[in-house]
């Protein structure tokens, strides 16, 4: 891919370029208004055109007065920024609201688009499949450029899926299943290749963890991911610590990205400071690289422009805003995205489930008894304090964690609606609601553990071997 040659202002980021074009446009206007000498106006116009050209080269789009480059707009999370107190970045999810983060506001703040009824209908029409309940229930709620992926699919053009996981501990929790369950569904209905990045390098850089431990967690997590049912002929799973050293295509994309993103930009996007280690500062390039098909020459036969669709939790969006910002400057297409909500902690939707707090999570390794005890003891309830009050006023599903979990795991829409009605009216008590969740999760986790047991080292090795998949390019 040709790097930029004819870009006079390439040291500037898109937002800075936008501001320069705007300022220069104003200068030209005022020179004309005050009838300045012709050569002075000509020089100013030349500079304006050159700035506009650089802007177009940098963003892949024409300069439009009043609309700054969407993907680059830094997202301010600081207090006083908005009237709500939601804080969302790849490392922290916090809100003061028991109902959880306000996702509609997040869409506005991140500049993404809502997955609305029209888009869900189009997915159904184009694929001929009933939309996944994660779509209908707003669990995958936001997207970028999904319509372009559907256009490609309708025109029989290829695309691929990319998702990932940071292996922060050996055991995964039920919340981690959400993106993988959904990705498996996407792989089935679209019949496309899938790459799964395991960022053991990221966890080594961010956590107090040795390289050996990070890689060991990667392998253990990969077994859980395989147990979600991915097709071995259509899926490549890789550890960064392993694949980076094996693939010139992947590393070349990383350095291209590194060359086109400044420290200022990652500071703005991720909040890095001068005292963060340089490994963290360059890591976003590693998470960005799998969005470009040349990172996997063995799968895509060196084709450089196979579009990519990334299902992920919304907290990963900063990585992909950066990726989309840099893509046109490298001659690649921007990856499309599907964003999910967070999986709430047992204690309440103010934060997401975290592996490091055993009581906030239900692990994929938990026994039926542990599942029951944790839900009964820790799941935040929207019920009333006494049975009498509950019967009289009813419970509040909006803040009840057991009900929220059922929206993720109970597939039967009618049953879910019945539970909601009964709980809200007070007919169903908190203990009964918890029982419904326990009875939904116990078999689901037991079945997962059964599938995981069948996964041998050979199967893991095959998924992790760079190879051609069941698609020709
Ligand atoms: N950073 C992610 C995490 O900590 C892992 C990841 C890498 C990822 N690439 C991704 C997640 C692509 C979603 C999509 O879990």
Short mmCIF file of C-alpha atoms and ligand atoms in Angstrom, two decimals:
data_model
loop_
_atom_site.label_atom_id
_atom_site.label_comp_id
_atom_site.label_asym_id
_atom_site.label_seq_id
_atom_site.Cartn_x
_atom_site.Cartn_y
_atom_site.Cartn_z
CA UNK A 1 0.00 0.00 0.00
CA UNK A 2 1.32 3.42 -0.89
CA UNK A 3 2.01 5.55 2.13
CA UNK A 4 1.24 9.20 1.72
CA UNK A 5 3.43 11.05 -0.71
CA UNK A 6 1.65 14.26 -1.62
CA UNK A 7 0.57 15.42 1.77
CA UNK A 8 2.07 18.75 2.75
CA UNK A 9 0.66 18.88 6.25
CA UNK A 10 0.89 15.30 7.34
CA UNK A 11 2.37 16.11 10.70
CA UNK A 12 -1.04 17.53 11.63
CA UNK A 13 -3.81 15.28 12.85
CA UNK A 14 -7.24 15.46 11.13
CA UNK A 15 -8.70 17.73 13.78
CA UNK A 16 -5.78 20.17 13.56
CA UNK A 17 -6.05 20.09 9.77
CA UNK A 18 -9.77 20.78 10.00
CA UNK A 19 -9.09 23.82 12.17
CA UNK A 20 -6.39 25.09 9.78
CA UNK A 21 -8.68 24.75 6.74
CA UNK A 22 -11.41 26.64 8.58
CA UNK A 23 -9.02 29.43 9.60
CA UNK A 24 -7.52 29.70 6.13
CA UNK A 25 -11.01 29.82 4.57
CA UNK A 26 -11.83 32.77 6.79
CA UNK A 27 -8.61 34.48 5.85
CA UNK A 28 -9.37 34.15 2.13
CA UNK A 29 -12.84 35.54 2.67
CA UNK A 30 -11.62 38.58 4.56
CA UNK A 31 -8.83 39.25 2.03
CA UNK A 32 -11.45 39.23 -0.73
CA UNK A 33 -13.79 41.43 1.30
CA UNK A 34 -11.13 44.05 1.88
CA UNK A 35 -10.10 43.81 -1.82
CA UNK A 36 -6.49 42.88 -1.04
CA UNK A 37 -3.90 42.69 -3.87
CA UNK A 38 -4.54 39.81 -6.28
CA UNK A 39 -1.25 38.00 -5.65
CA UNK A 40 -1.88 38.05 -1.90
CA UNK A 41 -5.32 36.48 -2.44
CA UNK A 42 -3.87 33.92 -4.86
CA UNK A 43 -1.23 32.82 -2.35
CA UNK A 44 -3.88 32.46 0.36
CA UNK A 45 -6.17 30.46 -1.96
CA UNK A 46 -3.28 28.17 -2.94
CA UNK A 47 -2.56 27.46 0.69
CA UNK A 48 -6.26 26.80 1.30
CA UNK A 49 -6.44 24.29 -1.56
CA UNK A 50 -3.32 22.55 -0.36
CA UNK A 51 -4.73 22.29 3.17
CA UNK A 52 -8.00 20.93 1.81
CA UNK A 53 -6.10 18.33 -0.21
CA UNK A 54 -4.14 17.26 2.87
CA UNK A 55 -7.39 17.02 4.81
CA UNK A 56 -8.87 14.80 2.14
CA UNK A 57 -5.79 12.61 2.02
CA UNK A 58 -5.75 12.31 5.79
CA UNK A 59 -9.43 11.53 6.32
CA UNK A 60 -10.59 10.08 3.02
CA UNK A 61 -13.37 12.67 3.02
CA UNK A 62 -13.96 16.18 1.63
CA UNK A 63 -13.67 19.06 4.06
CA UNK A 64 -17.18 20.13 5.13
CA UNK A 65 -17.45 23.47 6.93
CA UNK A 66 -18.86 23.00 10.42
CA UNK A 67 -18.45 19.22 10.58
CA UNK A 68 -15.14 18.17 12.13
CA UNK A 69 -13.75 14.68 11.37
CA UNK A 70 -16.05 12.36 13.33
CA UNK A 71 -13.69 9.51 14.05
CA UNK A 72 -11.00 11.70 15.45
CA UNK A 73 -13.06 13.90 17.76
CA UNK A 74 -11.48 13.25 21.16
CA UNK A 75 -13.99 12.04 23.69
CA UNK A 76 -13.86 13.95 26.88
CA UNK A 77 -14.76 11.87 29.89
CA UNK A 78 -13.88 14.37 32.55
CA UNK A 79 -16.22 15.63 35.24
CA UNK A 80 -18.25 18.66 34.26
CA UNK A 81 -18.25 17.42 30.69
CA UNK A 82 -21.89 16.43 30.78
CA UNK A 83 -24.62 16.48 33.37
CA UNK A 84 -24.28 12.71 33.89
CA UNK A 85 -21.39 11.01 35.66
CA UNK A 86 -20.81 8.11 33.29
CA UNK A 87 -17.18 7.27 32.68
CA UNK A 88 -16.24 4.83 29.94
CA UNK A 89 -12.82 3.95 28.56
CA UNK A 90 -11.12 0.61 27.83
CA UNK A 91 -10.10 0.29 31.50
CA UNK A 92 -12.89 1.85 33.54
CA UNK A 93 -16.67 1.71 33.40
CA UNK A 94 -18.41 3.66 36.12
CA UNK A 95 -21.75 5.39 36.53
CA UNK A 96 -23.73 6.69 39.49
CA UNK A 97 -26.99 5.42 37.97
CA UNK A 98 -28.33 2.04 39.18
CA UNK A 99 -29.89 1.44 35.75
CA UNK A 100 -26.37 1.46 34.30
CA UNK A 101 -24.64 3.66 31.76
CA UNK A 102 -26.89 5.88 29.61
CA UNK A 103 -26.18 4.27 26.26
CA UNK A 104 -28.11 6.78 24.17
CA UNK A 105 -25.88 9.52 25.52
CA UNK A 106 -22.81 7.39 24.83
CA UNK A 107 -23.86 7.10 21.17
CA UNK A 108 -23.98 10.89 20.94
CA UNK A 109 -20.69 11.32 22.79
CA UNK A 110 -18.84 8.66 20.77
CA UNK A 111 -20.43 9.77 17.50
CA UNK A 112 -21.62 6.27 16.55
CA UNK A 113 -25.09 5.28 15.29
CA UNK A 114 -27.94 3.52 17.04
CA UNK A 115 -28.89 0.01 15.93
CA UNK A 116 -32.51 0.83 15.20
CA UNK A 117 -35.47 -1.22 14.02
CA UNK A 118 -34.69 -0.41 10.37
CA UNK A 119 -31.18 -1.81 10.63
CA UNK A 120 -32.38 -4.93 12.46
CA UNK A 121 -35.02 -5.47 9.77
CA UNK A 122 -32.40 -5.06 7.08
CA UNK A 123 -30.13 -7.63 8.77
CA UNK A 124 -33.08 -10.04 8.82
CA UNK A 125 -33.94 -9.36 5.17
CA UNK A 126 -30.40 -9.67 3.91
CA UNK A 127 -29.42 -12.80 5.86
CA UNK A 128 -32.79 -14.55 5.92
CA UNK A 129 -32.24 -15.29 9.63
CA UNK A 130 -34.31 -14.24 12.62
CA UNK A 131 -32.23 -11.50 14.29
CA UNK A 132 -30.31 -12.59 17.40
CA UNK A 133 -32.01 -11.61 20.69
CA UNK A 134 -28.94 -9.48 21.51
CA UNK A 135 -30.00 -7.23 18.62
CA UNK A 136 -33.72 -7.14 19.42
CA UNK A 137 -33.10 -6.47 23.13
CA UNK A 138 -30.60 -3.65 22.60
CA UNK A 139 -27.62 -5.61 23.97
CA UNK A 140 -25.79 -4.84 20.73
CA UNK A 141 -27.06 -1.28 20.49
CA UNK A 142 -24.65 0.85 18.46
CA UNK A 143 -22.71 0.57 15.20
CA UNK A 144 -20.45 2.24 12.70
CA UNK A 145 -20.94 1.60 8.98
CA UNK A 146 -22.93 -1.65 9.37
CA UNK A 147 -24.92 -0.68 6.29
CA UNK A 148 -21.75 -0.78 4.21
CA UNK A 149 -21.10 -4.35 5.35
CA UNK A 150 -24.68 -5.29 4.40
CA UNK A 151 -24.21 -3.59 1.01
CA UNK A 152 -21.07 -5.66 0.45
CA UNK A 153 -22.84 -8.85 1.52
CA UNK A 154 -25.79 -8.15 -0.77
CA UNK A 155 -23.41 -7.61 -3.67
CA UNK A 156 -21.66 -10.93 -2.90
CA UNK A 157 -18.49 -9.07 -1.90
CA UNK A 158 -16.36 -10.62 0.86
CA UNK A 159 -15.79 -9.27 4.38
CA UNK A 160 -14.41 -10.75 7.59
CA UNK A 161 -15.04 -10.61 11.31
CA UNK A 162 -12.50 -9.56 13.92
CA UNK A 163 -12.89 -9.68 17.69
CA UNK A 164 -10.62 -10.26 20.67
CA UNK A 165 -10.02 -10.76 24.33
CA UNK A 166 -7.51 -9.51 26.88
CA UNK A 167 -6.63 -12.58 28.97
CA UNK A 168 -6.55 -10.97 32.40
CA UNK A 169 -7.09 -14.21 34.33
CA UNK A 170 -7.33 -17.93 33.66
CA UNK A 171 -11.05 -18.11 34.33
CA UNK A 172 -13.52 -16.15 32.25
CA UNK A 173 -16.90 -15.02 33.54
CA UNK A 174 -20.34 -15.22 31.94
CA UNK A 175 -20.14 -11.61 30.70
CA UNK A 176 -17.20 -12.55 28.49
CA UNK A 177 -19.45 -14.92 26.57
CA UNK A 178 -21.55 -12.05 25.17
CA UNK A 179 -19.29 -10.84 22.32
CA UNK A 180 -18.24 -14.40 21.46
CA UNK A 181 -21.78 -15.80 21.43
CA UNK A 182 -22.80 -12.97 19.13
CA UNK A 183 -19.73 -13.31 16.92
CA UNK A 184 -20.44 -17.02 16.49
CA UNK A 185 -23.97 -16.14 15.35
CA UNK A 186 -22.58 -13.58 12.88
CA UNK A 187 -20.11 -16.12 11.54
CA UNK A 188 -22.92 -18.61 10.99
CA UNK A 189 -25.40 -16.30 9.32
CA UNK A 190 -22.88 -14.52 7.08
CA UNK A 191 -20.51 -17.47 6.57
CA UNK A 192 -17.30 -15.42 6.73
CA UNK A 193 -13.78 -15.84 8.14
CA UNK A 194 -13.14 -14.76 11.71
CA UNK A 195 -9.90 -13.69 13.39
CA UNK A 196 -9.70 -13.54 17.19
CA UNK A 197 -6.88 -11.56 18.79
CA UNK A 198 -5.75 -12.57 22.28
CA UNK A 199 -3.89 -9.58 23.68
CA UNK A 200 -1.60 -11.30 26.18
CA UNK A 201 0.94 -8.52 25.46
CA UNK A 202 -1.65 -5.95 26.60
CA UNK A 203 -2.24 -7.71 29.90
CA UNK A 204 1.53 -8.01 30.48
CA UNK A 205 1.89 -4.26 29.93
CA UNK A 206 -1.09 -3.20 32.03
CA UNK A 207 -1.12 -5.72 34.86
CA UNK A 208 1.35 -7.08 37.34
CA UNK A 209 1.81 -10.26 35.33
CA UNK A 210 4.80 -12.11 33.86
CA UNK A 211 4.96 -12.85 30.13
CA UNK A 212 4.70 -16.57 30.88
CA UNK A 213 1.57 -16.08 32.96
CA UNK A 214 -0.01 -13.85 30.31
CA UNK A 215 0.55 -16.49 27.63
CA UNK A 216 -0.77 -19.23 29.92
CA UNK A 217 -3.96 -17.22 30.52
CA UNK A 218 -4.22 -16.75 26.75
CA UNK A 219 -4.25 -20.50 26.18
CA UNK A 220 -6.79 -21.14 28.95
CA UNK A 221 -9.07 -18.38 27.60
CA UNK A 222 -8.73 -19.73 24.07
CA UNK A 223 -10.23 -23.03 25.27
CA UNK A 224 -13.29 -21.18 26.59
CA UNK A 225 -13.56 -19.25 23.33
CA UNK A 226 -13.37 -22.44 21.24
CA UNK A 227 -16.05 -23.95 23.51
CA UNK A 228 -18.44 -21.25 22.25
CA UNK A 229 -18.60 -23.33 19.07
CA UNK A 230 -16.50 -21.58 16.43
CA UNK A 231 -15.90 -23.38 13.16
CA UNK A 232 -12.28 -24.55 13.05
CA UNK A 233 -12.21 -24.21 9.25
CA UNK A 234 -13.28 -20.58 9.36
CA UNK A 235 -11.56 -19.22 12.48
CA UNK A 236 -7.99 -18.15 13.28
CA UNK A 237 -7.24 -17.44 16.95
CA UNK A 238 -3.88 -15.87 17.78
CA UNK A 239 -1.87 -14.77 20.79
CA UNK A 240 -0.05 -11.49 20.13
CA UNK A 241 3.03 -12.80 21.94
CA UNK A 242 3.17 -15.65 19.43
CA UNK A 243 1.80 -14.30 16.13
CA UNK A 244 3.70 -10.98 16.15
CA UNK A 245 6.98 -12.85 15.91
CA UNK A 246 5.71 -15.05 13.07
CA UNK A 247 4.01 -12.68 10.70
CA UNK A 248 5.79 -10.01 8.67
CA UNK A 249 2.42 -8.87 7.28
CA UNK A 250 1.07 -8.20 10.76
CA UNK A 251 4.18 -6.39 11.98
CA UNK A 252 4.34 -4.25 8.85
CA UNK A 253 0.82 -3.02 9.47
CA UNK A 254 1.71 -2.24 13.07
CA UNK A 255 4.64 0.00 12.11
CA UNK A 256 2.58 1.72 9.41
CA UNK A 257 -0.03 2.57 12.02
CA UNK A 258 2.67 3.66 14.47
CA UNK A 259 4.09 6.02 11.88
CA UNK A 260 0.74 7.72 11.33
CA UNK A 261 -0.45 8.24 14.89
CA UNK A 262 1.18 10.82 17.15
CA UNK A 263 1.67 10.71 20.92
CA UNK A 264 -0.69 13.68 21.07
CA UNK A 265 -3.42 11.65 19.42
CA UNK A 266 -3.17 8.63 21.73
CA UNK A 267 -2.97 10.99 24.70
CA UNK A 268 -6.24 12.54 23.57
CA UNK A 269 -7.94 9.23 22.84
CA UNK A 270 -6.69 7.06 25.71
CA UNK A 271 -5.55 9.54 28.35
CA UNK A 272 -1.95 8.25 28.41
CA UNK A 273 0.46 10.40 30.42
CA UNK A 274 4.21 11.00 30.33
CA UNK A 275 4.75 8.36 32.99
CA UNK A 276 3.01 5.51 31.13
CA UNK A 277 5.50 3.00 29.75
CA UNK A 278 6.14 3.26 26.01
CA UNK A 279 4.68 -0.24 25.53
CA UNK A 280 1.24 1.09 26.45
CA UNK A 281 1.63 4.09 24.19
CA UNK A 282 2.31 1.96 21.13
CA UNK A 283 -0.13 -0.84 22.02
CA UNK A 284 -3.17 0.68 20.23
CA UNK A 285 -1.41 0.00 16.92
CA UNK A 286 -1.37 -3.71 17.80
CA UNK A 287 -5.10 -3.82 18.49
CA UNK A 288 -5.73 -1.80 15.30
CA UNK A 289 -3.68 -3.97 12.91
CA UNK A 290 -6.07 -6.99 12.68
CA UNK A 291 -8.67 -4.59 11.16
CA UNK A 292 -6.65 -4.70 7.93
CA UNK A 293 -6.70 -7.86 5.83
CA UNK A 294 -2.97 -7.67 4.95
CA UNK A 295 -2.25 -8.62 8.57
CA UNK A 296 -3.38 -12.14 7.56
CA UNK A 297 -1.83 -12.82 4.14
CA UNK A 298 -2.32 -16.59 4.62
CA UNK A 299 -6.09 -16.12 4.92
CA UNK A 300 -6.68 -13.35 2.39
CA UNK A 301 -4.05 -14.24 -0.20
CA UNK A 302 -2.38 -10.83 0.30
CA UNK A 303 -5.55 -8.93 -0.65
CA UNK A 304 -5.40 -5.52 0.98
CA UNK A 305 -8.96 -4.36 0.93
CA UNK A 306 -11.25 -7.00 2.37
CA UNK A 307 -13.58 -5.02 4.67
CA UNK A 308 -13.65 -5.87 8.35
CA UNK A 309 -16.53 -5.95 10.85
CA UNK A 310 -15.69 -5.81 14.56
CA UNK A 311 -18.21 -6.91 17.21
CA UNK A 312 -17.00 -5.61 20.61
CA UNK A 313 -18.12 -4.03 23.87
CA UNK A 314 -18.45 -0.25 23.56
CA UNK A 315 -15.45 0.36 25.85
CA UNK A 316 -13.17 -0.87 23.02
CA UNK A 317 -14.39 1.85 20.66
CA UNK A 318 -11.47 4.27 21.34
CA UNK A 319 -9.10 1.75 19.72
CA UNK A 320 -11.24 1.60 16.64
CA UNK A 321 -11.88 5.33 16.40
CA UNK A 322 -8.12 5.59 16.13
CA UNK A 323 -8.06 2.75 13.59
CA UNK A 324 -10.77 4.36 11.45
CA UNK A 325 -8.96 7.68 11.65
CA UNK A 326 -5.69 6.22 10.39
CA UNK A 327 -7.12 3.77 7.80
CA UNK A 328 -7.55 6.14 4.81
CA UNK A 329 -4.03 7.50 5.31
CA UNK A 330 -2.73 3.96 4.83
CA UNK A 331 -4.99 3.30 1.84
CA UNK A 332 -7.14 0.82 3.79
CA UNK A 333 -10.89 0.86 4.33
CA UNK A 334 -12.25 1.75 7.76
CA UNK A 335 -13.45 -1.21 9.83
CA UNK A 336 -17.18 -1.32 10.63
CA UNK A 337 -18.28 -1.92 14.22
CA UNK A 338 -21.09 -3.41 16.26
CA UNK A 339 -21.03 -2.29 19.92
CA UNK A 340 -22.50 -4.10 22.92
CA UNK A 341 -23.47 -2.78 26.33
CA UNK A 342 -21.44 -3.91 29.36
CA UNK A 343 -22.32 -6.92 31.38
CA UNK A 344 -23.30 -5.58 34.82
CA UNK A 345 -21.61 -6.72 38.03
CA UNK A 346 -23.74 -8.82 40.41
CA UNK A 347 -23.78 -5.90 42.84
CA UNK A 348 -25.43 -3.57 40.34
CA UNK A 349 -25.16 -1.95 36.94
CA UNK A 350 -22.97 0.93 38.20
CA UNK A 351 -19.99 -1.02 36.95
CA UNK A 352 -19.23 -4.01 34.75
CA UNK A 353 -18.44 -7.52 35.86
CA UNK A 354 -14.77 -7.91 36.64
CA UNK A 355 -12.66 -11.07 36.87
CA UNK A 356 -10.53 -9.58 39.61
CA UNK A 357 -13.45 -9.43 42.07
CA UNK A 358 -14.70 -13.02 42.54
CA UNK A 359 -17.93 -11.88 44.20
CA UNK A 360 -18.86 -9.56 41.35
CA UNK A 361 -18.79 -12.38 38.82
CA UNK A 362 -20.17 -15.75 37.90
CA UNK A 363 -17.29 -17.68 36.40
CA UNK A 364 -17.45 -20.28 33.67
CA UNK A 365 -15.75 -22.59 36.18
CA UNK A 366 -18.36 -22.14 38.94
CA UNK A 367 -20.26 -25.19 40.22
CA UNK A 368 -24.09 -25.22 40.27
CA UNK A 369 -23.92 -24.60 44.02
CA UNK A 370 -21.56 -21.60 43.66
CA UNK A 371 -23.85 -20.12 41.01
CA UNK A 372 -26.84 -20.45 43.32
CA UNK A 373 -25.06 -19.00 46.35
CA UNK A 374 -23.60 -16.04 44.46
CA UNK A 375 -26.91 -15.07 42.90
CA UNK A 376 -28.85 -15.45 46.13
CA UNK A 377 -26.24 -13.60 48.16
CA UNK A 378 -24.89 -10.92 45.84
CA UNK A 379 -27.27 -10.19 42.95
CA UNK A 380 -28.61 -6.66 43.49
CA UNK A 381 -32.37 -6.75 43.80
CA UNK A 382 -34.99 -4.30 42.57
CA UNK A 383 -37.50 -5.85 44.95
CA UNK A 384 -39.04 -4.22 48.00
CA UNK A 385 -37.82 -4.79 51.55
CA UNK A 386 -40.76 -6.85 52.77
CA UNK A 387 -43.05 -9.33 51.04
CA UNK A 388 -46.07 -7.14 51.91
CA UNK A 389 -44.54 -4.06 50.29
CA UNK A 390 -43.37 -6.07 47.30
CA UNK A 391 -46.83 -7.49 46.69
CA UNK A 392 -48.29 -4.00 47.00
CA UNK A 393 -45.83 -1.93 44.95
CA UNK A 394 -44.02 -4.51 42.81
CA UNK A 395 -40.32 -4.77 41.92
CA UNK A 396 -38.18 -2.63 39.63
CA UNK A 397 -36.73 -4.56 36.67
CA UNK A 398 -34.69 -1.51 35.55
CA UNK A 399 -32.24 -1.91 38.43
CA UNK A 400 -32.63 -5.62 39.21
CA UNK A 401 -29.47 -7.48 38.23
CA UNK A 402 -31.12 -10.93 38.07
CA UNK A 403 -33.65 -9.58 35.59
CA UNK A 404 -30.88 -7.89 33.58
CA UNK A 405 -28.98 -11.19 33.36
CA UNK A 406 -32.12 -12.94 32.13
CA UNK A 407 -32.32 -10.46 29.25
CA UNK A 408 -28.88 -11.74 28.21
CA UNK A 409 -29.40 -15.46 28.74
CA UNK A 410 -33.09 -16.34 28.61
CA UNK A 411 -33.79 -16.67 24.92
CA UNK A 412 -37.55 -17.21 25.18
CA UNK A 413 -39.15 -13.77 24.62
CA UNK A 414 -42.55 -14.77 25.98
CA UNK A 415 -41.13 -16.20 29.18
CA UNK A 416 -39.01 -13.10 29.71
CA UNK A 417 -42.03 -10.84 29.23
CA UNK A 418 -44.08 -12.91 31.67
CA UNK A 419 -41.34 -12.61 34.29
CA UNK A 420 -41.14 -8.88 33.77
CA UNK A 421 -44.89 -8.40 34.16
CA UNK A 422 -45.08 -10.63 37.21
CA UNK A 423 -42.12 -9.01 38.95
CA UNK A 424 -43.30 -5.47 38.20
CA UNK A 425 -46.79 -6.22 39.49
CA UNK A 426 -45.46 -7.85 42.65
CA UNK A 427 -46.84 -11.31 41.84
CA UNK A 428 -43.27 -12.66 41.48
CA UNK A 429 -40.96 -12.31 44.51
CA UNK A 430 -37.22 -11.61 44.40
CA UNK A 431 -36.40 -15.16 45.52
CA UNK A 432 -38.50 -16.54 42.66
CA UNK A 433 -36.87 -14.24 40.13
CA UNK A 434 -33.43 -15.32 41.34
CA UNK A 435 -34.52 -18.94 41.05
CA UNK A 436 -35.45 -18.36 37.40
CA UNK A 437 -31.98 -16.97 36.76
CA UNK A 438 -30.23 -19.79 38.65
CA UNK A 439 -32.16 -22.35 36.60
CA UNK A 440 -31.23 -20.59 33.39
CA UNK A 441 -27.52 -20.24 34.17
CA UNK A 442 -26.76 -23.62 35.77
CA UNK A 443 -27.43 -25.73 32.65
CA UNK A 444 -25.86 -23.13 30.36
CA UNK A 445 -22.59 -23.13 32.33
CA UNK A 446 -22.60 -26.91 32.79
CA UNK A 447 -22.97 -27.35 29.02
CA UNK A 448 -20.11 -24.92 28.45
CA UNK A 449 -17.90 -26.88 30.86
CA UNK A 450 -18.77 -30.10 29.02
CA UNK A 451 -17.78 -28.63 25.66
CA UNK A 452 -14.58 -27.15 27.11
CA UNK A 453 -13.53 -30.55 28.45
CA UNK A 454 -13.53 -31.93 24.91
CA UNK A 455 -11.00 -29.37 23.69
CA UNK A 456 -7.59 -30.96 23.37
CA UNK A 457 -4.19 -29.28 22.99
CA UNK A 458 -4.24 -30.40 19.34
CA UNK A 459 -7.47 -28.54 18.68
CA UNK A 460 -6.07 -25.40 20.33
CA UNK A 461 -2.92 -25.72 18.24
CA UNK A 462 -4.89 -26.05 15.03
CA UNK A 463 -7.00 -22.94 15.71
CA UNK A 464 -3.75 -21.05 16.44
CA UNK A 465 -1.85 -22.17 13.34
CA UNK A 466 -1.59 -19.44 10.69
CA UNK A 467 -3.22 -21.09 7.70
CA UNK A 468 -5.60 -20.65 4.84
CA UNK A 469 -9.23 -20.98 5.95
CA UNK A 470 -12.16 -22.42 4.01
CA UNK A 471 -12.41 -19.39 1.71
CA UNK A 472 -10.68 -18.50 -1.56
CA UNK A 473 -9.55 -14.98 -2.44
N1 LIG B 1 -8.47 -5.07 24.46
C1 LIG B 1 -9.46 -6.12 24.50
C2 LIG B 1 -9.66 -6.58 25.95
O1 LIG B 1 -8.97 -6.16 26.85
C3 LIG B 1 -9.07 -7.30 23.64
C4 LIG B 1 -9.25 -7.07 22.16
C5 LIG B 1 -8.27 -7.05 21.21
C6 LIG B 1 -10.49 -6.89 21.46
N2 LIG B 1 -8.79 -6.87 19.98
C7 LIG B 1 -10.14 -6.76 20.09
C8 LIG B 1 -11.82 -6.85 21.87
C9 LIG B 1 -11.14 -6.58 19.12
C10 LIG B 1 -12.81 -6.66 20.89
C11 LIG B 1 -12.46 -6.51 19.52
O2 LIG B 1 -10.51 -7.41 26.21
#
